[in-house]
Structure formats: structure tokens, C-alpha cells
CSV table of C-alpha atoms and ligand atoms in Angstrom, one decimal:
chain,number,residue,atom,x,y,z
Z,1,UNK,CA,0.0,0.0,0.0
Z,2,UNK,CA,1.9,3.0,1.2
Z,3,UNK,CA,5.2,1.2,1.0
Z,4,UNK,CA,4.3,-0.1,-2.4
Z,5,UNK,CA,3.7,3.5,-3.5
Z,6,UNK,CA,7.0,4.6,-2.0
Z,7,UNK,CA,8.8,1.7,-3.6
Z,8,UNK,CA,7.0,1.9,-6.9
Z,9,UNK,CA,10.1,3.5,-8.5
Z,10,UNK,CA,12.2,0.4,-8.0
Z,11,UNK,CA,9.6,-2.0,-9.1
Z,12,UNK,CA,9.4,-0.4,-12.6
Z,13,UNK,CA,10.9,-2.4,-15.5
Z,14,UNK,CA,14.4,-1.2,-16.2
Z,15,UNK,CA,14.8,0.0,-12.6
Z,16,UNK,CA,18.3,-0.2,-11.2
Z,17,UNK,CA,17.4,-1.9,-7.9
Z,18,UNK,CA,17.8,1.4,-5.9
Z,19,UNK,CA,15.1,4.0,-5.2
Z,20,UNK,CA,15.1,7.5,-4.2
Z,21,UNK,CA,12.3,7.2,-1.7
Z,22,UNK,CA,13.8,5.1,1.0
Z,23,UNK,CA,17.5,5.5,1.7
Z,24,UNK,CA,19.3,2.3,1.0
Z,25,UNK,CA,20.5,0.0,3.8
Z,26,UNK,CA,23.9,1.0,5.0
Z,27,UNK,CA,26.5,-1.4,3.5
Z,28,UNK,CA,27.8,-3.9,6.1
Z,29,UNK,CA,31.3,-3.4,7.6
Z,30,UNK,CA,33.0,-6.8,7.5
Z,31,UNK,CA,35.7,-6.8,10.1
Z,32,UNK,CA,38.9,-8.9,9.5
Z,33,UNK,CA,39.0,-12.2,11.3
Z,34,UNK,CA,39.9,-11.2,14.8
Z,35,UNK,CA,40.0,-13.3,18.0
Z,36,UNK,CA,37.4,-15.5,19.5
Z,37,UNK,CA,33.7,-15.0,19.9
Z,38,UNK,CA,33.4,-13.5,23.4
Z,39,UNK,CA,31.6,-15.4,26.1
Z,40,UNK,CA,29.2,-13.2,28.1
Z,41,UNK,CA,29.6,-13.3,31.8
Z,42,UNK,CA,27.1,-15.2,33.9
Z,43,UNK,CA,25.3,-13.1,36.6
Z,44,UNK,CA,26.7,-13.9,40.0
Z,45,UNK,CA,24.2,-15.9,42.1
Z,46,UNK,CA,24.2,-14.2,45.6
Z,47,UNK,CA,22.0,-16.9,47.1
Z,48,UNK,CA,23.4,-20.2,48.4
Z,49,UNK,CA,20.1,-22.1,48.0
Z,50,UNK,CA,20.5,-24.2,44.8
Z,51,UNK,CA,16.9,-23.6,43.9
Z,52,UNK,CA,17.1,-19.8,44.0
Z,53,UNK,CA,19.1,-17.6,41.6
Z,54,UNK,CA,19.5,-14.2,43.1
Z,55,UNK,CA,21.3,-11.5,41.1
Z,56,UNK,CA,21.7,-7.8,40.9
Z,57,UNK,CA,21.3,-5.8,37.7
Z,58,UNK,CA,21.8,-2.1,37.2
Z,59,UNK,CA,21.0,-0.3,33.9
Z,60,UNK,CA,23.4,2.7,33.3
Z,61,UNK,CA,25.2,4.5,30.5
Z,62,UNK,CA,28.6,3.0,29.8
Z,63,UNK,CA,31.5,3.0,27.3
Z,64,UNK,CA,32.0,0.0,25.1
Z,65,UNK,CA,34.1,-0.8,22.0
Z,66,UNK,CA,32.1,-2.3,19.2
Z,67,UNK,CA,35.2,-1.9,17.0
Z,68,UNK,CA,38.5,-2.7,18.6
Z,69,UNK,CA,40.1,0.2,20.5
Z,70,UNK,CA,37.4,2.6,19.4
Z,71,UNK,CA,35.2,3.5,22.4
Z,72,UNK,CA,31.5,4.2,21.9
Z,73,UNK,CA,28.7,5.1,24.3
Z,74,UNK,CA,26.1,2.5,25.1
Z,75,UNK,CA,23.5,1.8,27.8
Z,76,UNK,CA,24.1,-1.5,29.5
Z,77,UNK,CA,23.2,-3.9,32.3
Z,78,UNK,CA,26.1,-4.1,34.8
Z,79,UNK,CA,28.3,-2.3,32.3
Z,80,UNK,CA,28.3,-5.0,29.6
Z,81,UNK,CA,26.6,-5.5,26.2
Z,82,UNK,CA,24.9,-8.0,26.4
Z,83,UNK,CA,24.1,-7.9,30.1
Z,84,UNK,CA,25.1,-10.9,32.2
Z,85,UNK,CA,23.5,-14.3,31.4
Z,86,UNK,CA,21.0,-15.4,34.0
Z,87,UNK,CA,21.4,-19.2,34.3
Z,88,UNK,CA,18.9,-21.3,36.2
Z,89,UNK,CA,17.3,-24.7,36.2
Z,90,UNK,CA,13.7,-25.3,35.4
Z,91,UNK,CA,11.6,-24.7,38.5
Z,92,UNK,CA,14.1,-22.4,40.2
Z,93,UNK,CA,13.1,-19.1,41.7
Z,94,UNK,CA,14.8,-16.0,40.2
Z,95,UNK,CA,15.2,-12.9,42.2
Z,96,UNK,CA,16.6,-9.8,40.4
Z,97,UNK,CA,17.5,-6.7,42.4
Z,98,UNK,CA,17.2,-4.0,39.8
Z,99,UNK,CA,18.5,-0.5,40.0
Z,100,UNK,CA,17.7,2.1,37.3
Z,101,UNK,CA,20.8,4.3,36.9
Z,102,UNK,CA,19.6,5.8,33.7
Z,103,UNK,CA,18.3,9.4,33.4
Z,104,UNK,CA,14.8,8.1,32.3
Z,105,UNK,CA,12.3,5.5,33.4
Z,106,UNK,CA,12.8,1.9,32.4
Z,107,UNK,CA,11.6,-1.7,33.2
Z,108,UNK,CA,12.9,-5.2,32.6
Z,109,UNK,CA,10.7,-7.4,30.6
Z,110,UNK,CA,11.4,-11.2,30.7
Z,111,UNK,CA,10.8,-12.1,27.1
Z,112,UNK,CA,9.3,-15.5,26.8
Z,113,UNK,CA,9.2,-16.4,30.5
Z,114,UNK,CA,5.8,-17.3,31.9
Z,115,UNK,CA,6.0,-15.0,34.9
Z,116,UNK,CA,3.2,-13.5,37.0
Z,117,UNK,CA,1.6,-10.4,35.3
Z,118,UNK,CA,3.0,-8.0,37.9
Z,119,UNK,CA,6.5,-9.2,37.2
Z,120,UNK,CA,6.3,-8.8,33.4
Z,121,UNK,CA,7.9,-5.4,33.3
Z,122,UNK,CA,5.7,-4.3,30.4
Z,123,UNK,CA,6.1,-0.5,30.5
Z,124,UNK,CA,2.9,1.4,30.3
Z,125,UNK,CA,0.9,-1.6,31.6
Z,126,UNK,CA,2.9,-2.1,34.8
Z,127,UNK,CA,5.4,-0.3,36.9
Z,128,UNK,CA,8.0,2.0,35.1
Z,129,UNK,CA,10.9,2.4,37.4
Z,130,UNK,CA,12.0,6.0,37.7
Z,131,UNK,CA,15.6,7.2,37.4
Z,132,UNK,CA,17.4,6.2,40.6
Z,133,UNK,CA,14.6,3.8,41.4
Z,134,UNK,CA,14.8,0.1,42.4
Z,135,UNK,CA,12.6,-2.9,41.9
Z,136,UNK,CA,12.9,-6.5,42.9
Z,137,UNK,CA,11.6,-8.9,40.3
Z,138,UNK,CA,10.7,-12.4,41.7
Z,139,UNK,CA,9.4,-15.3,39.7
Z,140,UNK,CA,9.7,-19.0,39.1
Z,141,UNK,CA,11.0,-20.2,35.7
Z,142,UNK,CA,8.7,-23.1,34.8
Z,143,UNK,CA,10.1,-24.0,31.3
Z,144,UNK,CA,13.5,-24.9,30.0
Z,145,UNK,CA,14.7,-22.9,27.1
Z,146,UNK,CA,16.5,-19.7,26.0
Z,147,UNK,CA,14.9,-16.4,26.9
Z,148,UNK,CA,16.0,-12.8,27.1
Z,149,UNK,CA,15.5,-9.7,29.0
Z,150,UNK,CA,15.2,-6.1,27.9
Z,151,UNK,CA,13.4,-2.8,28.8
Z,152,UNK,CA,9.8,-2.1,27.8
Z,153,UNK,CA,9.9,1.7,28.0
Z,154,UNK,CA,11.1,3.5,24.8
Z,155,UNK,CA,12.3,0.1,23.9
Z,156,UNK,CA,13.3,1.1,20.4
Z,157,UNK,CA,15.9,3.4,22.0
Z,158,UNK,CA,16.8,1.5,25.2
Z,159,UNK,CA,17.3,-1.9,23.5
Z,160,UNK,CA,19.1,-0.3,20.6
Z,161,UNK,CA,21.5,1.3,23.0
Z,162,UNK,CA,22.5,-2.1,24.4
Z,163,UNK,CA,20.1,-3.0,27.2
Z,164,UNK,CA,19.5,-6.7,26.6
Z,165,UNK,CA,20.7,-10.0,28.1
Z,166,UNK,CA,20.0,-13.7,27.8
Z,167,UNK,CA,18.4,-16.2,30.2
Z,168,UNK,CA,19.2,-19.8,29.9
Z,169,UNK,CA,16.9,-22.2,31.8
Z,170,UNK,CA,18.2,-25.8,31.8
Z,171,UNK,CA,16.4,-29.0,32.3
Z,172,UNK,CA,18.7,-31.6,33.9
Z,173,UNK,CA,16.4,-34.3,32.4
Z,174,UNK,CA,16.9,-33.1,28.8
Z,175,UNK,CA,18.0,-35.9,26.4
Z,176,UNK,CA,21.8,-36.2,26.0
Z,177,UNK,CA,23.0,-34.4,22.9
Z,178,UNK,CA,26.7,-35.3,23.1
Z,179,UNK,CA,27.7,-31.7,22.3
Z,180,UNK,CA,31.4,-31.0,22.9
Z,181,UNK,CA,30.7,-27.3,23.4
Z,182,UNK,CA,27.7,-25.0,23.9
Z,183,UNK,CA,27.9,-21.3,23.1
Z,184,UNK,CA,25.4,-18.5,23.5
Z,185,UNK,CA,25.2,-16.1,20.6
Z,186,UNK,CA,23.3,-12.9,21.2
Z,187,UNK,CA,22.9,-11.1,17.8
Z,188,UNK,CA,22.5,-7.4,17.2
Z,189,UNK,CA,23.5,-4.8,14.8
Z,190,UNK,CA,24.7,-1.2,15.3
Z,191,UNK,CA,25.3,1.7,13.1
Z,192,UNK,CA,28.9,2.9,13.7
Z,193,UNK,CA,31.3,5.3,12.0
Z,194,UNK,CA,33.9,2.7,10.8
Z,195,UNK,CA,36.7,5.2,11.4
Z,196,UNK,CA,35.9,6.5,14.8
Z,197,UNK,CA,33.8,3.6,16.1
Z,198,UNK,CA,31.2,6.2,17.3
Z,199,UNK,CA,27.6,5.1,17.3
Z,200,UNK,CA,25.3,6.9,14.8
Z,201,UNK,CA,21.9,7.3,16.4
Z,202,UNK,CA,20.1,9.0,13.6
Z,203,UNK,CA,16.7,7.7,12.6
Z,204,UNK,CA,16.2,8.4,8.9
Z,205,UNK,CA,13.1,7.8,6.8
Z,206,UNK,CA,14.1,4.2,6.2
Z,207,UNK,CA,14.6,3.6,10.0
Z,208,UNK,CA,11.3,5.2,10.8
Z,209,UNK,CA,9.5,2.8,8.4
Z,210,UNK,CA,11.6,-0.4,8.5
Z,211,UNK,CA,13.1,0.0,12.0
Z,212,UNK,CA,16.7,1.0,12.5
Z,213,UNK,CA,19.3,-1.3,11.0
Z,214,UNK,CA,23.1,-0.9,11.4
Z,215,UNK,CA,26.2,-1.5,9.4
Z,216,UNK,CA,28.0,-3.7,11.9
Z,217,UNK,CA,26.7,-7.1,13.0
Z,218,UNK,CA,27.4,-7.9,16.7
Z,219,UNK,CA,27.8,-11.2,18.3
Z,220,UNK,CA,27.8,-11.0,22.1
Z,221,UNK,CA,28.4,-7.2,21.8
Z,222,UNK,CA,31.5,-7.5,19.7
Z,223,UNK,CA,32.1,-7.2,15.9
Z,224,UNK,CA,31.2,-10.3,13.9
Z,225,UNK,CA,33.6,-12.7,12.2
Z,226,UNK,CA,35.2,-14.0,15.3
Z,227,UNK,CA,36.0,-17.7,15.9
Z,228,UNK,CA,34.8,-20.6,17.9
Z,229,UNK,CA,37.4,-23.4,17.9
Z,230,UNK,CA,36.1,-27.0,17.8
Z,231,UNK,CA,37.4,-30.5,17.1
Z,232,UNK,CA,36.8,-31.7,13.6
Z,233,UNK,CA,33.4,-33.5,13.5
Z,234,UNK,CA,32.6,-32.4,17.0
Z,235,UNK,CA,29.1,-31.3,17.8
Z,236,UNK,CA,28.6,-27.6,18.8
Z,237,UNK,CA,25.3,-26.4,20.3
Z,238,UNK,CA,24.6,-22.8,19.5
Z,239,UNK,CA,21.8,-20.9,21.4
Z,240,UNK,CA,20.9,-17.9,19.4
Z,241,UNK,CA,18.8,-14.9,20.3
Z,242,UNK,CA,18.1,-12.0,18.0
Z,243,UNK,CA,18.2,-8.9,20.2
Z,244,UNK,CA,18.3,-6.4,17.3
Z,245,UNK,CA,15.4,-3.9,17.2
Z,246,UNK,CA,14.7,-4.4,13.5
Z,247,UNK,CA,17.2,-6.6,11.7
Z,248,UNK,CA,16.0,-10.0,10.5
Z,249,UNK,CA,18.9,-12.5,10.7
Z,250,UNK,CA,18.8,-15.1,8.0
Z,251,UNK,CA,21.7,-17.5,8.6
Z,252,UNK,CA,23.4,-20.2,6.5
Z,253,UNK,CA,26.2,-22.4,7.6
Z,254,UNK,CA,28.8,-22.7,4.8
Z,255,UNK,CA,31.1,-25.7,5.1
Z,256,UNK,CA,29.1,-27.7,7.7
Z,257,UNK,CA,25.7,-29.1,8.7
Z,258,UNK,CA,23.1,-27.3,10.8
Z,259,UNK,CA,20.2,-28.9,12.7
Z,260,UNK,CA,17.7,-27.1,14.7
Z,261,UNK,CA,16.7,-28.7,18.0
Z,262,UNK,CA,14.8,-25.9,19.8
Z,263,UNK,CA,13.0,-22.6,19.4
Z,264,UNK,CA,11.5,-19.9,21.6
Z,265,UNK,CA,9.7,-22.3,24.0
Z,266,UNK,CA,12.5,-25.0,24.3
Z,267,UNK,CA,13.2,-28.2,22.5
Z,268,UNK,CA,11.4,-29.2,19.3
Z,269,UNK,CA,9.8,-32.7,19.2
Z,270,UNK,CA,12.6,-33.9,16.9
Z,271,UNK,CA,15.8,-32.5,15.3
Z,272,UNK,CA,15.2,-30.7,12.0
Z,273,UNK,CA,17.9,-30.3,9.3
Z,274,UNK,CA,18.2,-26.7,8.2
Z,275,UNK,CA,19.6,-25.2,5.0
Z,276,UNK,CA,19.0,-21.7,6.5
Z,277,UNK,CA,17.6,-20.2,9.6
Z,278,UNK,CA,15.5,-17.1,9.8
Z,279,UNK,CA,15.5,-15.4,13.2
Z,280,UNK,CA,13.3,-12.3,13.4
Z,281,UNK,CA,13.8,-9.7,16.2
Z,282,UNK,CA,13.0,-11.4,19.5
Z,283,UNK,CA,13.1,-15.0,18.3
Z,284,UNK,CA,15.5,-17.7,19.5
Z,285,UNK,CA,16.9,-20.9,18.1
Z,286,UNK,CA,18.8,-23.8,19.5
Z,287,UNK,CA,20.9,-25.4,16.8
Z,288,UNK,CA,23.5,-28.0,16.5
Z,289,UNK,CA,26.4,-27.4,14.0
Z,290,UNK,CA,29.1,-29.8,12.8
Z,291,UNK,CA,32.0,-29.3,10.5
Z,292,UNK,CA,35.1,-31.4,9.6
Z,293,UNK,CA,37.2,-28.7,8.0
Z,294,UNK,CA,35.8,-25.4,9.3
Z,295,UNK,CA,32.7,-23.5,8.5
Z,296,UNK,CA,31.2,-20.0,8.5
Z,297,UNK,CA,27.9,-19.0,9.9
Z,298,UNK,CA,26.9,-16.3,7.4
Z,299,UNK,CA,24.2,-13.7,7.7
Z,300,UNK,CA,22.7,-13.8,4.2
Z,301,UNK,CA,20.2,-11.0,4.3
Z,302,UNK,CA,16.4,-11.2,4.0
Z,303,UNK,CA,13.9,-9.3,1.9
Z,304,UNK,CA,11.3,-8.3,4.5
Z,305,UNK,CA,9.6,-5.6,2.5
Z,306,UNK,CA,8.9,-5.7,-1.1
Z,307,UNK,CA,11.7,-3.9,-3.0
Z,308,UNK,CA,13.4,-2.6,0.2
Z,309,UNK,CA,16.5,-4.8,-0.4
Z,310,UNK,CA,17.7,-7.8,1.6
Z,311,UNK,CA,21.0,-6.2,2.8
Z,312,UNK,CA,24.4,-7.6,2.2
Z,313,UNK,CA,26.1,-10.8,3.4
Z,314,UNK,CA,28.6,-11.0,6.2
Z,315,UNK,CA,30.4,-13.7,8.2
Z,316,UNK,CA,28.9,-13.8,11.6
Z,317,UNK,CA,30.9,-16.6,13.3
Z,318,UNK,CA,33.7,-18.8,12.0
Z,319,UNK,CA,33.9,-22.4,13.2
Z,320,UNK,CA,37.6,-23.2,13.2
Z,321,UNK,CA,38.7,-26.8,13.6
Z,322,UNK,CA,41.6,-28.0,15.7
Z,323,UNK,CA,42.7,-31.1,17.5
Z,324,UNK,CA,41.8,-34.8,17.2
Z,325,UNK,CA,38.6,-35.6,15.2
Z,326,UNK,CA,35.5,-36.4,17.2
Z,327,UNK,CA,32.7,-38.8,16.4
Z,328,UNK,CA,29.7,-37.9,18.5
Z,329,UNK,CA,26.9,-40.3,19.1
Z,330,UNK,CA,23.9,-39.8,16.8
Z,331,UNK,CA,21.4,-37.1,17.9
Z,332,UNK,CA,18.3,-38.6,19.6
Z,333,UNK,CA,15.5,-39.0,17.1
Z,334,UNK,CA,13.0,-37.7,19.6
Z,335,UNK,CA,13.7,-34.7,21.8
Z,336,UNK,CA,10.5,-34.0,23.6
Z,337,UNK,CA,6.8,-34.8,23.1
Z,338,UNK,CA,4.6,-31.9,22.2
Z,339,UNK,CA,0.9,-32.3,21.4
Z,340,UNK,CA,-0.6,-30.2,18.6
Z,341,UNK,CA,-2.9,-27.8,20.5
Z,342,UNK,CA,-6.5,-28.0,19.3
Z,343,UNK,CA,-8.2,-24.6,19.6
Z,344,UNK,CA,-11.2,-24.1,21.9
Z,345,UNK,CA,-13.0,-20.8,21.1
Z,346,UNK,CA,-11.4,-17.8,19.5
Z,347,UNK,CA,-10.3,-14.3,20.3
Z,348,UNK,CA,-10.7,-13.0,16.8
Z,349,UNK,CA,-8.5,-11.4,14.2
Z,350,UNK,CA,-5.9,-8.7,14.7
Z,351,UNK,CA,-5.0,-6.8,11.5
Z,352,UNK,CA,-1.6,-5.3,11.3
Z,353,UNK,CA,-1.4,-2.2,9.2
Z,354,UNK,CA,0.4,1.1,8.6
Z,355,UNK,CA,-0.5,4.6,7.7
Z,356,UNK,CA,1.0,8.0,7.4
Z,357,UNK,CA,-0.2,10.8,9.8
Z,358,UNK,CA,1.3,14.2,10.1
Z,359,UNK,CA,4.3,13.2,8.0
Z,360,UNK,CA,5.0,10.3,10.3
Z,361,UNK,CA,4.5,6.6,9.9
Z,362,UNK,CA,2.1,4.9,12.3
Z,363,UNK,CA,1.8,1.2,12.7
Z,364,UNK,CA,-1.6,-0.1,13.6
Z,365,UNK,CA,-3.6,-3.0,14.9
Z,366,UNK,CA,-7.2,-3.0,13.8
Z,367,UNK,CA,-6.6,0.5,12.5
Z,368,UNK,CA,-5.7,1.9,15.9
Z,369,UNK,CA,-2.4,2.7,17.6
Z,370,UNK,CA,-1.4,1.7,21.2
Z,371,UNK,CA,-2.8,2.5,23.8
Z,372,UNK,CA,-6.1,2.9,21.7
Z,373,UNK,CA,-6.1,-0.6,20.2
Z,374,UNK,CA,-9.2,-2.3,21.7
Z,375,UNK,CA,-8.1,-5.0,24.1
Z,376,UNK,CA,-8.4,-8.7,23.2
Z,377,UNK,CA,-10.4,-10.4,25.9
Z,378,UNK,CA,-10.0,-14.0,27.1
Z,379,UNK,CA,-10.3,-16.2,30.1
Z,380,UNK,CA,-7.5,-17.8,32.1
Z,381,UNK,CA,-7.3,-21.5,31.1
Z,382,UNK,CA,-8.7,-20.9,27.6
Z,383,UNK,CA,-7.0,-22.1,24.5
Z,384,UNK,CA,-8.3,-19.8,21.8
Z,385,UNK,CA,-7.4,-19.4,18.2
Z,386,UNK,CA,-6.1,-16.0,17.1
Z,387,UNK,CA,-5.7,-14.9,13.5
Z,388,UNK,CA,-3.0,-12.3,12.8
Z,389,UNK,CA,-3.5,-10.8,9.4
Z,390,UNK,CA,-0.7,-8.6,8.0
Z,391,UNK,CA,-2.3,-6.1,5.6
Z,392,UNK,CA,1.0,-4.3,5.1
Z,393,UNK,CA,3.8,-4.8,2.5
Z,394,UNK,CA,6.4,-5.7,5.1
Z,395,UNK,CA,6.9,-8.6,7.5
Z,396,UNK,CA,6.0,-8.0,11.2
Z,397,UNK,CA,7.2,-10.4,13.9
Z,398,UNK,CA,4.3,-10.9,16.3
Z,399,UNK,CA,5.2,-11.4,20.0
Z,400,UNK,CA,2.8,-12.2,22.9
Z,401,UNK,CA,3.9,-11.8,26.5
Z,402,UNK,CA,3.5,-14.4,29.2
Z,403,UNK,CA,2.2,-17.4,27.2
Z,404,UNK,CA,3.4,-19.8,24.6
Z,405,UNK,CA,1.4,-20.4,21.4
Z,406,UNK,CA,1.6,-22.8,18.5
Z,407,UNK,CA,1.1,-22.0,14.9
Z,408,UNK,CA,-2.1,-24.0,14.3
Z,409,UNK,CA,-1.2,-27.6,13.6
Z,410,UNK,CA,2.5,-27.2,14.3
Z,411,UNK,CA,3.9,-28.9,17.4
Z,412,UNK,CA,6.4,-26.4,18.6
Z,413,UNK,CA,6.2,-23.6,21.3
Z,414,UNK,CA,6.6,-20.1,20.2
Z,415,UNK,CA,6.3,-16.6,21.6
Z,416,UNK,CA,7.5,-14.7,18.6
Z,417,UNK,CA,6.6,-15.5,15.0
Z,418,UNK,CA,7.0,-13.8,11.7
Z,419,UNK,CA,3.9,-12.8,9.9
Z,420,UNK,CA,5.1,-12.2,6.3
Z,421,UNK,CA,3.8,-9.2,4.3
Z,422,UNK,CA,0.3,-9.5,3.0
Z,423,UNK,CA,-0.4,-12.9,4.7
Z,424,UNK,CA,-2.3,-14.3,7.7
Z,425,UNK,CA,-1.3,-16.9,10.3
Z,426,UNK,CA,-3.5,-18.6,12.9
Z,427,UNK,CA,-2.1,-19.3,16.3
Z,428,UNK,CA,-3.5,-21.3,19.2
Z,429,UNK,CA,-2.6,-19.7,22.5
Z,430,UNK,CA,-2.2,-21.8,25.7
Z,431,UNK,CA,-3.6,-19.5,28.3
Z,432,UNK,CA,-2.9,-22.0,31.0
Z,433,UNK,CA,-3.7,-21.1,34.5
Z,434,UNK,CA,-0.8,-20.2,36.9
Z,435,UNK,CA,-0.4,-17.8,39.8
Z,436,UNK,CA,-0.6,-14.3,38.4
Z,437,UNK,CA,-1.9,-15.3,35.0
Z,438,UNK,CA,-4.8,-12.8,35.0
Z,439,UNK,CA,-4.1,-9.3,33.9
Z,440,UNK,CA,-3.2,-7.3,30.8
Z,441,UNK,CA,-0.5,-8.9,28.7
Z,442,UNK,CA,1.0,-7.1,25.8
Z,443,UNK,CA,1.3,-8.3,22.3
Z,444,UNK,CA,3.2,-6.3,19.6
Z,445,UNK,CA,5.4,-6.3,16.6
Z,446,UNK,CA,9.0,-7.0,17.8
Z,447,UNK,CA,10.4,-4.5,15.3
Z,448,UNK,CA,10.6,-2.2,18.3
Z,449,UNK,CA,10.3,1.0,16.2
Z,450,UNK,CA,6.9,-0.4,15.1
Z,451,UNK,CA,5.8,-1.4,18.6
Z,452,UNK,CA,6.6,2.1,19.9
Z,453,UNK,CA,4.8,3.7,16.9
Z,454,UNK,CA,1.6,2.0,17.6
Z,455,UNK,CA,1.7,-1.7,16.7
Z,456,UNK,CA,1.1,-2.9,20.3
Z,457,UNK,CA,-2.0,-4.0,22.2
Z,458,UNK,CA,-3.1,-5.8,25.3
Z,459,UNK,CA,-4.6,-9.3,25.8
Z,460,UNK,CA,-6.9,-8.9,28.9
Z,461,UNK,CA,-7.1,-12.2,30.8
Z,462,UNK,CA,-9.9,-12.6,33.4
V,522,C2O,CU1,10.7,-8.8,23.8
V,522,C2O,CU2,7.2,-6.9,24.6
V,522,C2O,O1,8.9,-7.8,24.2
V,523,CU,CU1,6.5,-4.5,12.5
């Protein structure tokens, strides 16, 4: 619609693949191979009880170096981008003593975790923590998997500046995968001046419409194209989270094999061989990679809006082989049993759209912008079908707080799912009862510039 009109120039026969209307994507900086992929620190557990993980987090401005030796300003949890990893076992209680040392209000939202409503940290629906304020988050983590945490106030700015971290919830009863190493890869991108390393915060017309994308891919807060060293043939488990505000990471493994074993809500029923992996903002994946002679995990770009351009390719991570060859046992054929959820009742249809108002782009749900999107109503314990119809010419990754859902007929647990341009998906939401399940739960596009420009609503559970 509007985007089509904007992009019409580049769709014309004889067009040169560029258009005057939207500025092109900034070309990717490909750093020289340089050192190892950094391992984010794990948050220090201050509680001796093995079933309680008690940590302290503070959000504050800090100085980082996205390019070696070139300091840049960021906002971070405990001074590092990404923030410390919170590691727990399924069923543990997590206590987070949070201090806001920013000059503006913030919250922490626990993306994907089934927490009580008043612990969800969802900005305008719950408690924003003022500058200098403190808040103790307390919740139990009922499900194994990879989750992440980030602010829910001015999220397109606060997350973009570096406020995000990962949460790994382990299940000691998980089937043995015979992985020689496991690494967490938190993906992001940032727009930097390649000479000075300074972060460029400008939001141009393209950023306003597509969300802000950078020119430097980050893995665990450092420039991409670093190494993970593995034995030839050994199995490496990579847990990936896309923490970028807008970039879709489409990944291919060149020189090796890639098998997906898990997604947002933990393990899949069975391993699934992949030729490429699309990770929208907010999504996670648990993958196994193997190579005998070395491989490159490459970001190959993704066309997420007609004619907008997929962006360039860049090496994200290199798998470098060294040492004696390994021969891992075969992966288990079954990882977990998940029933396909049959819907009971429905909550209706949410239509994602966009429009121009006062020379600004607005992103809408059922033609309204947050907080004026009429709430979706449902009962605790229900299992409704919900249709998300994308009436716009670009993809929008749909995210629901506090509950897992399945794409109808697909036995895997998701909390964030791509709704491609001009298409519809039907999800079945498991609104299972638990303490604190009632309340207003946000749902929104996880392109955070879109969420903050209106594409957000509430699911009201009674
Ligand atoms: Cu990861 Cu409401 O967000
Ligand atoms: Cu969107």
C-alpha cells in the first residue's frame, strides 16, 4: 500500500534496484577475522540455595568498544553489552534486584518467560521504574529454554543502546545431545562510523519505516567474524537470540551441517535439518552445528519488505577446527513430546497495518495505535485461536507476553513468530492457569520501532 507506492520506483521495469524514496541499507562493515567470539559473563548468584538464583542488575550509561580500540557510548546492564547471562534450572526461583541508573524510566521485561503479570515489566501496563529507582523482580521459571530480558519503555531506543541480556533455563532431564561445546550467541547490529567507532543514532526515513538497521553485526556485543574453535566433526550447540530492534537475521552455515533442536519455547519434538535459519527480532533458536574442516555461519540478508533490499552478506561466526577428530553419538531421534494444540474458542482477528499521519509513519492494529487498540479479551485457562492478518507490505514479527502459542497444527512452542507481508497466520494460545496469569498482557510487533509507533495491544485475561 503506502510502502508499495514509496517503492514503486524500484519496481518499474528497467529500474536499477535502488530507489530515491527510502534511503538504502547502510553497507555492512566486514571486520577482519579477529580473535574469539566473546563469552558473556554469567550473573553472580548471591543466594546459596541451589533452587534460588538471586542476582543484581543495574542499567546505566557506559562505554564499550564495538570496534577494537574505538570507544562508543552505550546503555548496559552491569556495564556490559549484552548484560550478564542469567542461568537457572527449570523450576528455580529467580530474584533480580534491579536499579535504574539511567536518566529516564525503564523496566525489565522477561521475554518468553511465563512470569506473573505484575513481574512482566511491560512498561505502560505495569510499573515503570523512575531514574534512581529500584525494583525486585521475583518469579519462578517453569520452562527450560533460551529467553532474554530487555526494557519495555522507549524500547526502540533503550534496547538499541545495548540494554539486553539472555536467560538460559536448563532441564537436567533433557536428552543427551553429546555436544562438545555449547555457546550462546546474542545477535544485534549497530550503526557505527567505521573510522571512529562512534555510534550513529540517527533515525532516517528508512529507519522510521523499517526500523533501525546498522552496518556492523554484533555477536555478544563484539564485531562479527570471530572464531569458535572446535574439534573436527565435534558437535557444537549454539543458542541464538536476535536482540536487534529491527534486523532479521537469515543464517546459513557454509562448510558444515546445521540442525535445529529448539526454538522460543524450548526443544522441538525432533531435530530438524536446516539449509538456512530465519531469526526475526525477539526470536530464539537452539541449533547443532558440525563441520570437519571449518565452516562459516553467514548472515545472508532477508527481503522483509517488497523492494526494500535484503541487505548484504557478512560472516557472523567462523567455526575453526583444531585437534583430534571427534565422532559424537547420533542425535536422539525424539527430543520431547509436544501435542498439537486444538483450539477451543477464538479471540478473533488482529489486523496489522500502517498509515501516514502528520508526516510520520504509524503502525496499527485493527486500524488503531497503542494504547487505543481495543483489548483482546479471554479467560485464564482458555486455548483460543487467534488470527493475525498482516495487511501491510512488510513482515512483522508478532510477539505475545507471558504465554506460549503454537502456529495452528505445528507442534512447537513459540512466543514470537514472523507474519510475512500480506499474509495471515493462525495461532493457538495456551492461556494455561498459573499464579498471576490474570491481567493485561502485551502483544506487539517485535520490530521495536513499530511497537513504539503504535503496533502494540493488550490481551486482557480474566
Ligand atoms: Cu521482547 Cu514486549 O517484548
Ligand atoms: Cu512491525
